[in-house]
Coordinates of C-alpha atoms in Angstrom, one line a residue:
X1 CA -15.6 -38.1 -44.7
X2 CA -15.5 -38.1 -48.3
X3 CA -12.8 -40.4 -50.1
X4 CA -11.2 -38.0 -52.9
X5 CA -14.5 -36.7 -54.1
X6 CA -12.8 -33.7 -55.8
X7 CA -13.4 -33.1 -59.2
X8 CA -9.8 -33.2 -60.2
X9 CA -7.8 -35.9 -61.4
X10 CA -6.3 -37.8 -58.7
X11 CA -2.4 -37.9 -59.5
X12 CA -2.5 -41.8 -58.4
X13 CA -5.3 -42.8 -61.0
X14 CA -3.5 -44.8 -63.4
X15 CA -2.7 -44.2 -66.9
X16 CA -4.9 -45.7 -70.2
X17 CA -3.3 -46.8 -73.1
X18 CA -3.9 -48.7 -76.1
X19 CA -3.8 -52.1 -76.8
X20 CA -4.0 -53.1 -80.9
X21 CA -3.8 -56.5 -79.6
X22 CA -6.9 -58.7 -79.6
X23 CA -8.4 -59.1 -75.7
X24 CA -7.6 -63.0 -75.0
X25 CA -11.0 -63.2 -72.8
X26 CA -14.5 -63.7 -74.5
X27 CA -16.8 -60.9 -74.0
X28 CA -18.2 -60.5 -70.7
X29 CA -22.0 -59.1 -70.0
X30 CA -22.2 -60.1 -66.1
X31 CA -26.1 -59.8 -66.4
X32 CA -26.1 -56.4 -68.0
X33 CA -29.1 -55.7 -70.1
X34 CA -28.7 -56.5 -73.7
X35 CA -28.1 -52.8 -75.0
X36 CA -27.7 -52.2 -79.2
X37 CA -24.8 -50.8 -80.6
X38 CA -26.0 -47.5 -81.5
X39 CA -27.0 -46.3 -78.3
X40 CA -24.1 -48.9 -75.9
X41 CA -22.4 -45.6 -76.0
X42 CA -24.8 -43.4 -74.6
X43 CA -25.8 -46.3 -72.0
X44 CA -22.4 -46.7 -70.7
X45 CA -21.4 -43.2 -70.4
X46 CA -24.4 -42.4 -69.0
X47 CA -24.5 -44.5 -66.2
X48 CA -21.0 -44.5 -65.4
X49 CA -22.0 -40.6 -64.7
X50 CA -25.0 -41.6 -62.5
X51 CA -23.1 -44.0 -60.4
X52 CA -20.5 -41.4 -59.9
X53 CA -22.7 -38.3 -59.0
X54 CA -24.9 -40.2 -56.8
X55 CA -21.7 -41.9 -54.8
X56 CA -20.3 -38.5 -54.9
X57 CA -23.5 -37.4 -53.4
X58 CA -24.2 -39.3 -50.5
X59 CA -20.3 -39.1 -49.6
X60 CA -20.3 -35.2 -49.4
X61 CA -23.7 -34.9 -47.5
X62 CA -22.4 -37.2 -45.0
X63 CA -19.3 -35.3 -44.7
X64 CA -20.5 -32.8 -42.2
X65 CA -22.7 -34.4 -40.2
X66 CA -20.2 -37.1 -39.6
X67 CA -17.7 -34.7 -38.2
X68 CA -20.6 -33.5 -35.8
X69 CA -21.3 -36.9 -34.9
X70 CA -17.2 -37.2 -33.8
X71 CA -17.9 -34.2 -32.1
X72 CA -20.9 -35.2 -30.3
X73 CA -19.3 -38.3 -29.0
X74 CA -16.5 -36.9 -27.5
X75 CA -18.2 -33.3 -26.4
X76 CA -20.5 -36.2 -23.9
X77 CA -17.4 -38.3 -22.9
X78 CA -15.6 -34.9 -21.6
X79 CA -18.9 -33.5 -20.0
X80 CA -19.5 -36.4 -17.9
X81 CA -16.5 -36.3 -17.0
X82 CA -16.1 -32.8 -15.9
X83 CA -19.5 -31.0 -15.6
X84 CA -22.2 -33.4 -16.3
X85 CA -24.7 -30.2 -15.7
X86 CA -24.1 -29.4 -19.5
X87 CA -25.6 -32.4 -20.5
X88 CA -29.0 -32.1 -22.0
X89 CA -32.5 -33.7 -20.6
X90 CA -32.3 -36.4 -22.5
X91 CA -28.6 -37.8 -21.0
X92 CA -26.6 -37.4 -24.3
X93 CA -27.0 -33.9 -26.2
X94 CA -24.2 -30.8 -25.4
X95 CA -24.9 -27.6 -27.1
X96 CA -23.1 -27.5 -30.5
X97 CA -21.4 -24.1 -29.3
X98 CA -19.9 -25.6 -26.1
X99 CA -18.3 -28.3 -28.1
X100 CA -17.2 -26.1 -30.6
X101 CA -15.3 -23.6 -28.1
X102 CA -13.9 -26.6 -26.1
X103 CA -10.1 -27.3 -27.4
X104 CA -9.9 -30.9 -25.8
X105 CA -13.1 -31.9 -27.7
X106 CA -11.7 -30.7 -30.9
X107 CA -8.0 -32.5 -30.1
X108 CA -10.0 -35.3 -30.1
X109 CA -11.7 -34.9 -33.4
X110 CA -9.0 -34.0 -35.0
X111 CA -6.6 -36.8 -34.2
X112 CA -9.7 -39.0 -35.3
X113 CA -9.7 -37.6 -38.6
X114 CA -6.2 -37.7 -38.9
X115 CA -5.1 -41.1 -38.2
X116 CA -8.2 -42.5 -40.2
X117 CA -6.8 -40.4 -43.3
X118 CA -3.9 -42.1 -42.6
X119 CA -5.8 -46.0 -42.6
X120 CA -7.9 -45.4 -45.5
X121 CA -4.8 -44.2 -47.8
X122 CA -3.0 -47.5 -47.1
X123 CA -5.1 -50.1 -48.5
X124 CA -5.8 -48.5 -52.0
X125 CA -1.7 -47.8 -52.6
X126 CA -1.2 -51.8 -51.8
X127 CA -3.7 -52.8 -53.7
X128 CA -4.2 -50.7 -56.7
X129 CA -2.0 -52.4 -58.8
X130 CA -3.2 -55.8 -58.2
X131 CA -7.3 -54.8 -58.4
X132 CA -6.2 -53.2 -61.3
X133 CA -4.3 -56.1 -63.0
X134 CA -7.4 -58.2 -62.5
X135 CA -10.1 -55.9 -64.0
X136 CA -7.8 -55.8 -66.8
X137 CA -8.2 -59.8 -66.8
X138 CA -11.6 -60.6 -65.9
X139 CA -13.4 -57.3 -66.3
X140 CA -14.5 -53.9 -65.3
X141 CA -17.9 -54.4 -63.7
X142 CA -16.8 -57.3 -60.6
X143 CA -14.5 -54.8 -59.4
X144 CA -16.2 -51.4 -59.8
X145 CA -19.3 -53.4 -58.0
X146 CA -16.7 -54.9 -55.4
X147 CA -14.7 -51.5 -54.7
X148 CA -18.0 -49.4 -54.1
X149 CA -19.5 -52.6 -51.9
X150 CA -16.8 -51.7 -49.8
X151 CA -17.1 -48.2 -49.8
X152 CA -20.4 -48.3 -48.6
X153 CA -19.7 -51.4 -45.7
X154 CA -17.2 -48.7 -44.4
X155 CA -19.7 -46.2 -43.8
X156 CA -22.2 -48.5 -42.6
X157 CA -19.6 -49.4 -40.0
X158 CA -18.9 -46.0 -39.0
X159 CA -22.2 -45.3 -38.8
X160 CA -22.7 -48.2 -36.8
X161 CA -19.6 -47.7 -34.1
X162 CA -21.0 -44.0 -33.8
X163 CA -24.6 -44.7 -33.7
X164 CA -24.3 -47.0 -30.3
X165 CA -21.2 -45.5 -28.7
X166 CA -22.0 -46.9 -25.2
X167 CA -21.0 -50.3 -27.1
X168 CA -18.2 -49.3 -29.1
X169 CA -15.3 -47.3 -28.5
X170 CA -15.1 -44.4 -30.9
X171 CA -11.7 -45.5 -31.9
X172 CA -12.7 -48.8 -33.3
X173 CA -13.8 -46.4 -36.9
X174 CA -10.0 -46.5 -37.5
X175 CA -10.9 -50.3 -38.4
X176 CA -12.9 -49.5 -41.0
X177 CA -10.3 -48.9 -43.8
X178 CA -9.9 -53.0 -43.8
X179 CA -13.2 -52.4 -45.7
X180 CA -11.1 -51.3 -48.6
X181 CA -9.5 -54.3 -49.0
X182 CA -12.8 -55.4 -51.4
X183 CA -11.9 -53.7 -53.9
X184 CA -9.3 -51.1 -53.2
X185 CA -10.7 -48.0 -52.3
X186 CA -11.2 -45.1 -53.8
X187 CA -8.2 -44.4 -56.0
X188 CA -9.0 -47.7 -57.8
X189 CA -12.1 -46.8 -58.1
X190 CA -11.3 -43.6 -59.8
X191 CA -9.2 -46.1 -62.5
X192 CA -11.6 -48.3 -63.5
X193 CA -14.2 -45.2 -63.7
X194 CA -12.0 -43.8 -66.1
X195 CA -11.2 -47.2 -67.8
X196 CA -15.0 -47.9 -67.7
X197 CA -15.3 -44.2 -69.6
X198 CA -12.3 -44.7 -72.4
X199 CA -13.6 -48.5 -73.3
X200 CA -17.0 -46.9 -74.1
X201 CA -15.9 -44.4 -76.5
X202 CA -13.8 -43.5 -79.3
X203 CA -10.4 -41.9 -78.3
X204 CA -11.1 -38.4 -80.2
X205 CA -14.3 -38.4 -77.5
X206 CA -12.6 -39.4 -74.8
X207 CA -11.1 -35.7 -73.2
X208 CA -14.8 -34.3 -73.8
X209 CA -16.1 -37.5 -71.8
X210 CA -13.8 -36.9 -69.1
X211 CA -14.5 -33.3 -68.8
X212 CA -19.0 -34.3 -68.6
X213 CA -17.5 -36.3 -65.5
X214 CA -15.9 -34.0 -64.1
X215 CA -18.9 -31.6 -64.7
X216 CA -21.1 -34.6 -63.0
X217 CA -18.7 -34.3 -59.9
X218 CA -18.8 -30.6 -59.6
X219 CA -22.8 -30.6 -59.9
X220 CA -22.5 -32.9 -56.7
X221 CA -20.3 -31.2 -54.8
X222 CA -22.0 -28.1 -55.3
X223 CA -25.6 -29.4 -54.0
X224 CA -24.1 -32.3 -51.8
X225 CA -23.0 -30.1 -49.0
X226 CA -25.7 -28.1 -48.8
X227 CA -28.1 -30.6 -48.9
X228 CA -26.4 -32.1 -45.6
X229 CA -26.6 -29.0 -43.7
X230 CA -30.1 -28.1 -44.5
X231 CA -31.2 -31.7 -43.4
X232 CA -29.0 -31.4 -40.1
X233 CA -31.4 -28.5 -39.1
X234 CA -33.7 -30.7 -38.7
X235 CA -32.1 -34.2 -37.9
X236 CA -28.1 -34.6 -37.0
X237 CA -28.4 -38.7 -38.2
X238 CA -30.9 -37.5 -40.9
X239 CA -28.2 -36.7 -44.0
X240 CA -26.8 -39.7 -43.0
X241 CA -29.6 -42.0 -43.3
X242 CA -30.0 -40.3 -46.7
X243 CA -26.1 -40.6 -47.7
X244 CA -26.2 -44.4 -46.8
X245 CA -29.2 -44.7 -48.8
X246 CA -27.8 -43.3 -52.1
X247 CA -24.5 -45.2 -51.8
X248 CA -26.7 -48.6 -51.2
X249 CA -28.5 -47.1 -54.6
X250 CA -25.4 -46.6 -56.0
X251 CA -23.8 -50.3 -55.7
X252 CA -27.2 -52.0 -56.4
X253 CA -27.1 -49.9 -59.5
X254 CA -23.9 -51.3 -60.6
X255 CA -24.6 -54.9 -60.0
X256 CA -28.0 -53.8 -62.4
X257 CA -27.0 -51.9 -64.9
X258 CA -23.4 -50.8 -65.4
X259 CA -22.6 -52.6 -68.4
X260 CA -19.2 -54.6 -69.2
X261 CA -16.6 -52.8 -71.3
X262 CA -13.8 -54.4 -71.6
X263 CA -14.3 -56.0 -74.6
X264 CA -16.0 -53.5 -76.2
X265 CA -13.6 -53.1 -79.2
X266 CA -15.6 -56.5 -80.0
X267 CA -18.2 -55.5 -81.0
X268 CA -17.8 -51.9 -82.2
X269 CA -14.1 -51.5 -84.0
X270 CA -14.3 -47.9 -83.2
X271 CA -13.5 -48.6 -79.7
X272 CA -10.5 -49.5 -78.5
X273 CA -9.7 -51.7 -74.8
X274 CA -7.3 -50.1 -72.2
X275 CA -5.6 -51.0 -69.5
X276 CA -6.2 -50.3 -66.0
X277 CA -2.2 -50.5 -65.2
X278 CA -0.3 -50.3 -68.0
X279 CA 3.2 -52.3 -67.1
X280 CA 2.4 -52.7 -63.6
X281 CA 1.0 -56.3 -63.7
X282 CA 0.7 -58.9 -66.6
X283 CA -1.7 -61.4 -67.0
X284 CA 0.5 -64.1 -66.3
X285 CA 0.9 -62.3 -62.7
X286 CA -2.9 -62.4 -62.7
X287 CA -3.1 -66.2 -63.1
X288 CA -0.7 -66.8 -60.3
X289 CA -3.5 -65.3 -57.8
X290 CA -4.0 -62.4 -55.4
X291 CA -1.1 -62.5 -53.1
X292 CA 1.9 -63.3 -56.1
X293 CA 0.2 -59.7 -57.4
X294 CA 0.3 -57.9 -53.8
X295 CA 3.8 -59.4 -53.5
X296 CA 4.8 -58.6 -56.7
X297 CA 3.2 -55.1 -55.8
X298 CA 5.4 -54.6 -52.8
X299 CA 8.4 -55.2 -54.4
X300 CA 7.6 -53.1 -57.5
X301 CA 6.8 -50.3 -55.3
X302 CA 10.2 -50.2 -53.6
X303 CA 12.0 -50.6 -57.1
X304 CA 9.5 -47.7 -59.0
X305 CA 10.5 -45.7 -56.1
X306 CA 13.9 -46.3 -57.0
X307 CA 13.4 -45.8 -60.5
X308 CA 11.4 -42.6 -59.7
X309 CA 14.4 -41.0 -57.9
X310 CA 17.0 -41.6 -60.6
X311 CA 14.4 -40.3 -63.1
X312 CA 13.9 -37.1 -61.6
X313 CA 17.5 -36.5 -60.1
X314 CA 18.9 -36.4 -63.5
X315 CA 17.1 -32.8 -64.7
X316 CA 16.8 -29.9 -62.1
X317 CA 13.8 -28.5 -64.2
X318 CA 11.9 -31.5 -63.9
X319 CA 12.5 -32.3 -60.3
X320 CA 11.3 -29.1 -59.4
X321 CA 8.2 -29.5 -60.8
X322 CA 7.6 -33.1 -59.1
X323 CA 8.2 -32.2 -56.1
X324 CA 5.2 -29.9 -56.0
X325 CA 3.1 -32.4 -56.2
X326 CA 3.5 -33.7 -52.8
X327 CA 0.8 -30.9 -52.1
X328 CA -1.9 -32.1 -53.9
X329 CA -3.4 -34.8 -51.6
X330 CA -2.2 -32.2 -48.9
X331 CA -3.9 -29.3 -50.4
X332 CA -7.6 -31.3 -50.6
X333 CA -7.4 -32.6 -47.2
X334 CA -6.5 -29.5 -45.8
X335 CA -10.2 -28.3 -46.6
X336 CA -11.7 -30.9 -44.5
X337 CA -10.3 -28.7 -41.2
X338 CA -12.6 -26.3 -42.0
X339 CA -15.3 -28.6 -40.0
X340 CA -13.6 -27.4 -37.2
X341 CA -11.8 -24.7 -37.7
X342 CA -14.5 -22.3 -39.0
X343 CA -17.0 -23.5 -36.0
X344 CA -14.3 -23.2 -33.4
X345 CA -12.8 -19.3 -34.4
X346 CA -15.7 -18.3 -35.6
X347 CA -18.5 -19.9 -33.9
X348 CA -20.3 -20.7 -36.8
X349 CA -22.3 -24.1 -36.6
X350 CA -20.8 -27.3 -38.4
X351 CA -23.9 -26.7 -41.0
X352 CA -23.2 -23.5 -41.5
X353 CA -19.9 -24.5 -42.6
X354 CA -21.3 -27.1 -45.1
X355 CA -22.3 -24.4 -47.4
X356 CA -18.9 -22.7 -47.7
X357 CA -18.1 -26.6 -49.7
X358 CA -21.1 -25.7 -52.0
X359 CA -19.4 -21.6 -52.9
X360 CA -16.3 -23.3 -53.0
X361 CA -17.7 -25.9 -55.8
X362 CA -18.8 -22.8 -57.6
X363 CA -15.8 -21.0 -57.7
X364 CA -14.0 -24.0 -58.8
X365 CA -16.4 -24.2 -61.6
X366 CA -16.1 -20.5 -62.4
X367 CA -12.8 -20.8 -62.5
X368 CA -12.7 -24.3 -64.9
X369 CA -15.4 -22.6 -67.4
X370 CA -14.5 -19.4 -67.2
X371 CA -11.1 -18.1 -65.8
X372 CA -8.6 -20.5 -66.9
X373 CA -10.2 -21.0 -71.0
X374 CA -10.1 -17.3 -70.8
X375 CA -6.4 -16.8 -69.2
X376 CA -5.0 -19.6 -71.7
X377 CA -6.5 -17.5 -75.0
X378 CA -5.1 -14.3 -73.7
X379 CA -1.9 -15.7 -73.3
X380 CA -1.5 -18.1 -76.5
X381 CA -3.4 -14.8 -79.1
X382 CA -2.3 -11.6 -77.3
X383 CA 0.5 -12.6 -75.5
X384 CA 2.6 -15.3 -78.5
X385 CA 3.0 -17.3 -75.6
X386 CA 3.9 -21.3 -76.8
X387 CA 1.8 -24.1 -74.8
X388 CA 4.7 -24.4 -72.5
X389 CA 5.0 -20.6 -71.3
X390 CA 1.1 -20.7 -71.2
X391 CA 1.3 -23.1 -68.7
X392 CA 4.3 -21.8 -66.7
X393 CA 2.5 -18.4 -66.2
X394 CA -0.9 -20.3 -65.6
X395 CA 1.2 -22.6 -62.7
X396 CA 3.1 -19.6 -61.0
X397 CA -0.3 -17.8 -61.0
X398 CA -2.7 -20.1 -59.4
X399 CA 0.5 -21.4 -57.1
X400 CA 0.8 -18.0 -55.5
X401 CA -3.2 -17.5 -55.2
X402 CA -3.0 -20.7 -53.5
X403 CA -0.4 -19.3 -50.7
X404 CA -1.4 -16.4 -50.5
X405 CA -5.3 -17.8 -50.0
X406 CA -3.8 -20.2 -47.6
X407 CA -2.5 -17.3 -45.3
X408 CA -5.8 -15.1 -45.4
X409 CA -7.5 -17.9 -44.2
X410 CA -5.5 -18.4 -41.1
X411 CA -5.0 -14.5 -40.9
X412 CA -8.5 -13.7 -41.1
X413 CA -10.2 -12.4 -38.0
X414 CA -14.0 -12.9 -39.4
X415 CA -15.5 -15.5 -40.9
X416 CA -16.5 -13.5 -44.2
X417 CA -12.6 -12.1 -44.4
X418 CA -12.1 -16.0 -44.1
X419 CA -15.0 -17.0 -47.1
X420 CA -13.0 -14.1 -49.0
X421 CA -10.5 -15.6 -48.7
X422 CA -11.1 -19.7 -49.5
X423 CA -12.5 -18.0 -52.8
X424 CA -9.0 -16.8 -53.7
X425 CA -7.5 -20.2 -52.2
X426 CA -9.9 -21.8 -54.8
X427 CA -9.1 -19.9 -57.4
X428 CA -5.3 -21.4 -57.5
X429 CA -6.9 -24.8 -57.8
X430 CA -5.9 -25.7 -61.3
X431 CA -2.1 -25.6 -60.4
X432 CA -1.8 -28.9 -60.3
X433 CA -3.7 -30.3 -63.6
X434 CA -1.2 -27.0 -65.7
X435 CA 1.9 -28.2 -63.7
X436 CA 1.3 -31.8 -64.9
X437 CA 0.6 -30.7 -68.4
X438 CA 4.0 -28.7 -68.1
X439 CA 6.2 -31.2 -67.0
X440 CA 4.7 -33.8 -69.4
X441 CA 6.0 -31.4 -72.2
X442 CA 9.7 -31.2 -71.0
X443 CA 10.3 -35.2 -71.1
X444 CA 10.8 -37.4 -74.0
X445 CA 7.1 -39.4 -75.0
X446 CA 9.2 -43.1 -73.8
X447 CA 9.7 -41.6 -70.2
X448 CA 6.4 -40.2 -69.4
X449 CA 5.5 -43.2 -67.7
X450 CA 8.8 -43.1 -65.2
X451 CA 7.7 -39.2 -65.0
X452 CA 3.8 -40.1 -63.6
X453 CA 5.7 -43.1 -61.4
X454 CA 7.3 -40.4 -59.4
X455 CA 4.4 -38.2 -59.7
X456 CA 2.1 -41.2 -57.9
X457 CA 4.9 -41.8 -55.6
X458 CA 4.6 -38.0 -54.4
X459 CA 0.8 -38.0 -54.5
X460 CA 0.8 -41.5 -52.4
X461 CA 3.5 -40.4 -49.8
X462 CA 0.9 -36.8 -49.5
X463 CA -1.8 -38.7 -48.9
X464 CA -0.5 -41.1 -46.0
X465 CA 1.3 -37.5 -43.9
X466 CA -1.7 -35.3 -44.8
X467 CA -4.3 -36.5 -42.5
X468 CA -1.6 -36.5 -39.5
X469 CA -0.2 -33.8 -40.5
X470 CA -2.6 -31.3 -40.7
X471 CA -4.4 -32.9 -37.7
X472 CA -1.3 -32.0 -35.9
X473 CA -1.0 -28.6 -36.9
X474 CA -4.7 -27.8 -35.9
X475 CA -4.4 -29.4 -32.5
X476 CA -1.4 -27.8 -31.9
X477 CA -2.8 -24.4 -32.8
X478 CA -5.5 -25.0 -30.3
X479 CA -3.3 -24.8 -27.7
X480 CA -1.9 -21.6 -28.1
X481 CA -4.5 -20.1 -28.7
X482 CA -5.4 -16.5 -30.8
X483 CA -3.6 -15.6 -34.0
X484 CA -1.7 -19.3 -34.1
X485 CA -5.5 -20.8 -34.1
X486 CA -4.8 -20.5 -38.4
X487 CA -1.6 -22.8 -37.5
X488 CA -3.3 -25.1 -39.9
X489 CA -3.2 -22.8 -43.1
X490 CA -0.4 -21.2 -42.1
X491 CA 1.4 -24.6 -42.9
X492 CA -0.5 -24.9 -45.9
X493 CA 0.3 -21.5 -47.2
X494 CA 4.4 -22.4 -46.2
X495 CA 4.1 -25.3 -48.6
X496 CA 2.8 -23.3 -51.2
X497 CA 5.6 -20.8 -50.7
X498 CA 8.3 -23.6 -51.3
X499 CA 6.4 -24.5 -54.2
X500 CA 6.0 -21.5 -56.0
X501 CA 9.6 -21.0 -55.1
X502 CA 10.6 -24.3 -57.3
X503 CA 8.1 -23.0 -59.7
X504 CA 9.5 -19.2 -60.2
X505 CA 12.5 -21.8 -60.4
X506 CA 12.0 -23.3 -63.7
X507 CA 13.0 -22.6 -66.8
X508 CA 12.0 -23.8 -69.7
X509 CA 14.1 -24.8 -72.7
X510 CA 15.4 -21.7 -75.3
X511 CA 14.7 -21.8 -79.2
X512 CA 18.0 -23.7 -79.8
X513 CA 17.3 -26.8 -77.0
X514 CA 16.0 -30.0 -76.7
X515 CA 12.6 -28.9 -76.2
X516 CA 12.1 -32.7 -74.5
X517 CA 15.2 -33.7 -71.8
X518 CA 16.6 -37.2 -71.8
X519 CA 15.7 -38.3 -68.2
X520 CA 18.3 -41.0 -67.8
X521 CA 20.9 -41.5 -70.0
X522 CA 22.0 -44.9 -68.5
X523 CA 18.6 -46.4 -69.6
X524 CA 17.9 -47.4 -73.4
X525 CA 16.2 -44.3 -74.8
X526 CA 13.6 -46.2 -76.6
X527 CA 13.3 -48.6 -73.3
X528 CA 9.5 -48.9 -72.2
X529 CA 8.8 -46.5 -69.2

């Protein structure tokens, strides 16, 4: 299953900042190839968008056939079981459609999913800090080469568990996150891509290089999916084969050619060095080794969340808006169900389904290029609306397209009603990016960074109860059957309703106010967040 592939921001991925201070480490190269200055820009930006769209790649055309492979496993187990007559000539194979329809196989598949969302989210919020602290330290390359070897040893070893499942129990997957203990998983590895990205070029460039990544993303989620279900017509293991291939590309690649940036600013004073983590770690913590910054870690989570709380008690407007963010990580894993929703209401094959990702890709890109630009130059030329009430309207907009999507989706009683309807789910997708932008404006600059503390907090806690959560929802909607089989999206949409309720909620200040609030008046206003 794909590790945050989405081509939005993950709400965990640190913060960049500068740092006028000379780097304290000579200039590393780790065997890059010597590249001039004129063109180190174009190198490094360039393959920093290779490495990502061909990860992204092989992740998302693995995505479906993976979820077959589950499937598959379990559709035999229950078969010989309990009519081995179903069982094809060759002793393994059950007809995709009887697996589908049968609501034990699916339980199965779904608690799978579910508790191995839960395993892969725990390693990266342990040990993003510390990975982090060190690439700061001793470089962005080791660890963006590290985090990816272990990205790909993961799905070697799921492939390997499901590939000879007369030797290992299908449960035994769930022991793949330890994999992302090299290097952190993905949300570090969305930090030092972005680290990798703002080291490379100036900082006036840096929004429109972020944006070509995003694009780069989008381009592979739009041909990723597709590309797995065409190659399952012929081959279930075949998109597989292929994914594993281009993530092996993809590390080798890295170890190649990704160059180091850290010390850029070195060698062109245009540039300037970031930070993976900001105040999270210093380099004294470094220097003390591995576990002092995973203990330090610990304890700085428990006093952030602290920290967090007291932050965001203190103005109603701005707690509002933080506490929808608990749906983001909720939100993009609630797509994955549509493996096995869509195939068991609708009877459409898991490769079928694969193409829905690749319309969904599109809208999202419609909607990024062509919608929101549009919506926000209505509203700020023909409608006098300030930055602030463009993003309010933009935020209880997409919020309510987003519930009300939800719903149609578990409402719908054919699957094109139900592809109607993900388009208008989709279509509410930049909620979350306008909400942050919204909230950002309504706190003073010195406690932005207390502001995206609590926001990580939110998007870290979403990411550990979504996978359970939802697989909860979908088994339990199994069971009864019919209407309640949308159970799934009927929670989704209920979460949106309670957060386009706090939306609707807000109100933003009047001429005469503070357009910023004071979050905590107990704290130094000028303290560092």
């Amino acid at each position: 299953m794909p590790r945050n592939t989405s081509h939005e921001p993950d709400e965990r991925a640190p913060l960049l900042r500068k740092d006028t201070s000379p780097p304290a480490t000579p200039e590393l190269d780790h065997g890059a190839p010597p590249v001039s200055h004129r063109n180190k820009k174009l190198y490094a930006t360039s393959v920093t968008f290779s490495i990502v769209f061909f990860y992204v790649l092989g992740e998302l055309m693995q995505m479906g056939p993976r979820t077959r492979i589950f499937e598959s496993i379990y559709c035999h187990q229950y078969y010989a079981d309990h009519d081995p007559s179903v069982i094809g000539d060759d002793g393994w194979s059950v007809p995709e459609d009887v697996c589908n329809r049968n609501g034990k196989v699916q339980d199965q598949v779904a608690s799978l999913k579910g508790w191995q969302m839960l395993f892969d989210g725990i390693p990266s919020i342990i040990l993003a800090v510390p990975y982090g602290a060190l690439a700061d330290k001793y470089g962005r390359k080791p660890f963006v080469f590290l985090n990816l070897l272990g990205l790909f040893l993961q799905s070697i070893s799921i492939s390997t568990i499901c590939y000879f499942p007369a030797v290992f129990p299908i449960h035994l997957v769930w022991l793949s996150s330890a994999f992302f203990v090299l290097g952190g998983g993905p949300t570090v590895l969305i930090a030092l891509v972005y680290s990798v990205l703002a080291d490379s070029v100036p900082w006036d460039e840096r929004a429109s290089t972020f944006f070509r990544l995003q694009a780069a993303q989008l381009v592979a989620e739009i041909i990723g999916p597709s590309i797995g279900s065409a190659l399952m017509s012929h081959d279930l293991w075949l998109p597989v084969y292929v994914g594993l291939t281009l993530d092996a590309i993809t590390v080798f690649s890295t170890l190649i050619a990704l160059p180091e940036t850290l010390n850029a600013r070195l060698a062109d004073p245009e540039l300037e060095s970031v930070e993976v983590f900001s105040d999270s770690a210093s380099s004294s913590d470094s220097s003390n080794g591995f576990g002092a910054l995973i203990r330090r870690n610990i304890r700085d989570l428990a006093q952030n969340f602290k920290s967090a709380l007291d932050f965001v008690a203190h103005n109603i407007t701005v707690s509002l808006l933080v506490f929808t963010f608990l749906s983001h990580v909720i939100s993009r894993s609630a797509m994955e169900v549509l493996f096995q929703y869509v195939p068991h209401r609708f009877g459409w094959s898991i490769s079928e389904v694969g193409y829905l990702f690749s319309l969904r890709a599109v809208a999202h890109i419609v909607l990024l290029l062509g919608i929101l630009p549009a919506v926000s130059h209505f509203l700020i030329t023909k409608a006098a609306a300030d930055i602030r009430k463009k993003d309010l309207v933009i935020s209880k907009a997409s919020v309510v397209l987003c519930a009300v999507g939800a719903y149609l989706i578990g409402l719908a009683p054919t699957a094109v009603l139900a592809t109607i309807s993900l388009v208008i789910y989709t279509l509410g997708g930049g909620f979350h990016a306008v909400a942050r932008s919204l909230v950002t404006s309504l706190v003073e600059p010195h406690h932005v960074g207390r502001l995206y503390t609590a926001i990580s907090i939110l998007d870290n806690l979403g990411s550990l109860i979504a996978g359970p959560l939802l697989s909860i929802f979908f088994r339990f909607g199994i069971k009864l059957g019919g209407f309640w089989q949308g159970l799934p999206f009927f929670g989704l949409g209920l979460m949106f309703t309670f957060v386009a309720a706090a939306v609707w909620c807000v109100r933003l200040p009047g001429p005469g106010e503070d357009p910023a609030v004071e979050a905590d008046p107990t704290h130094d206003a000028h303290a560092s967040p």
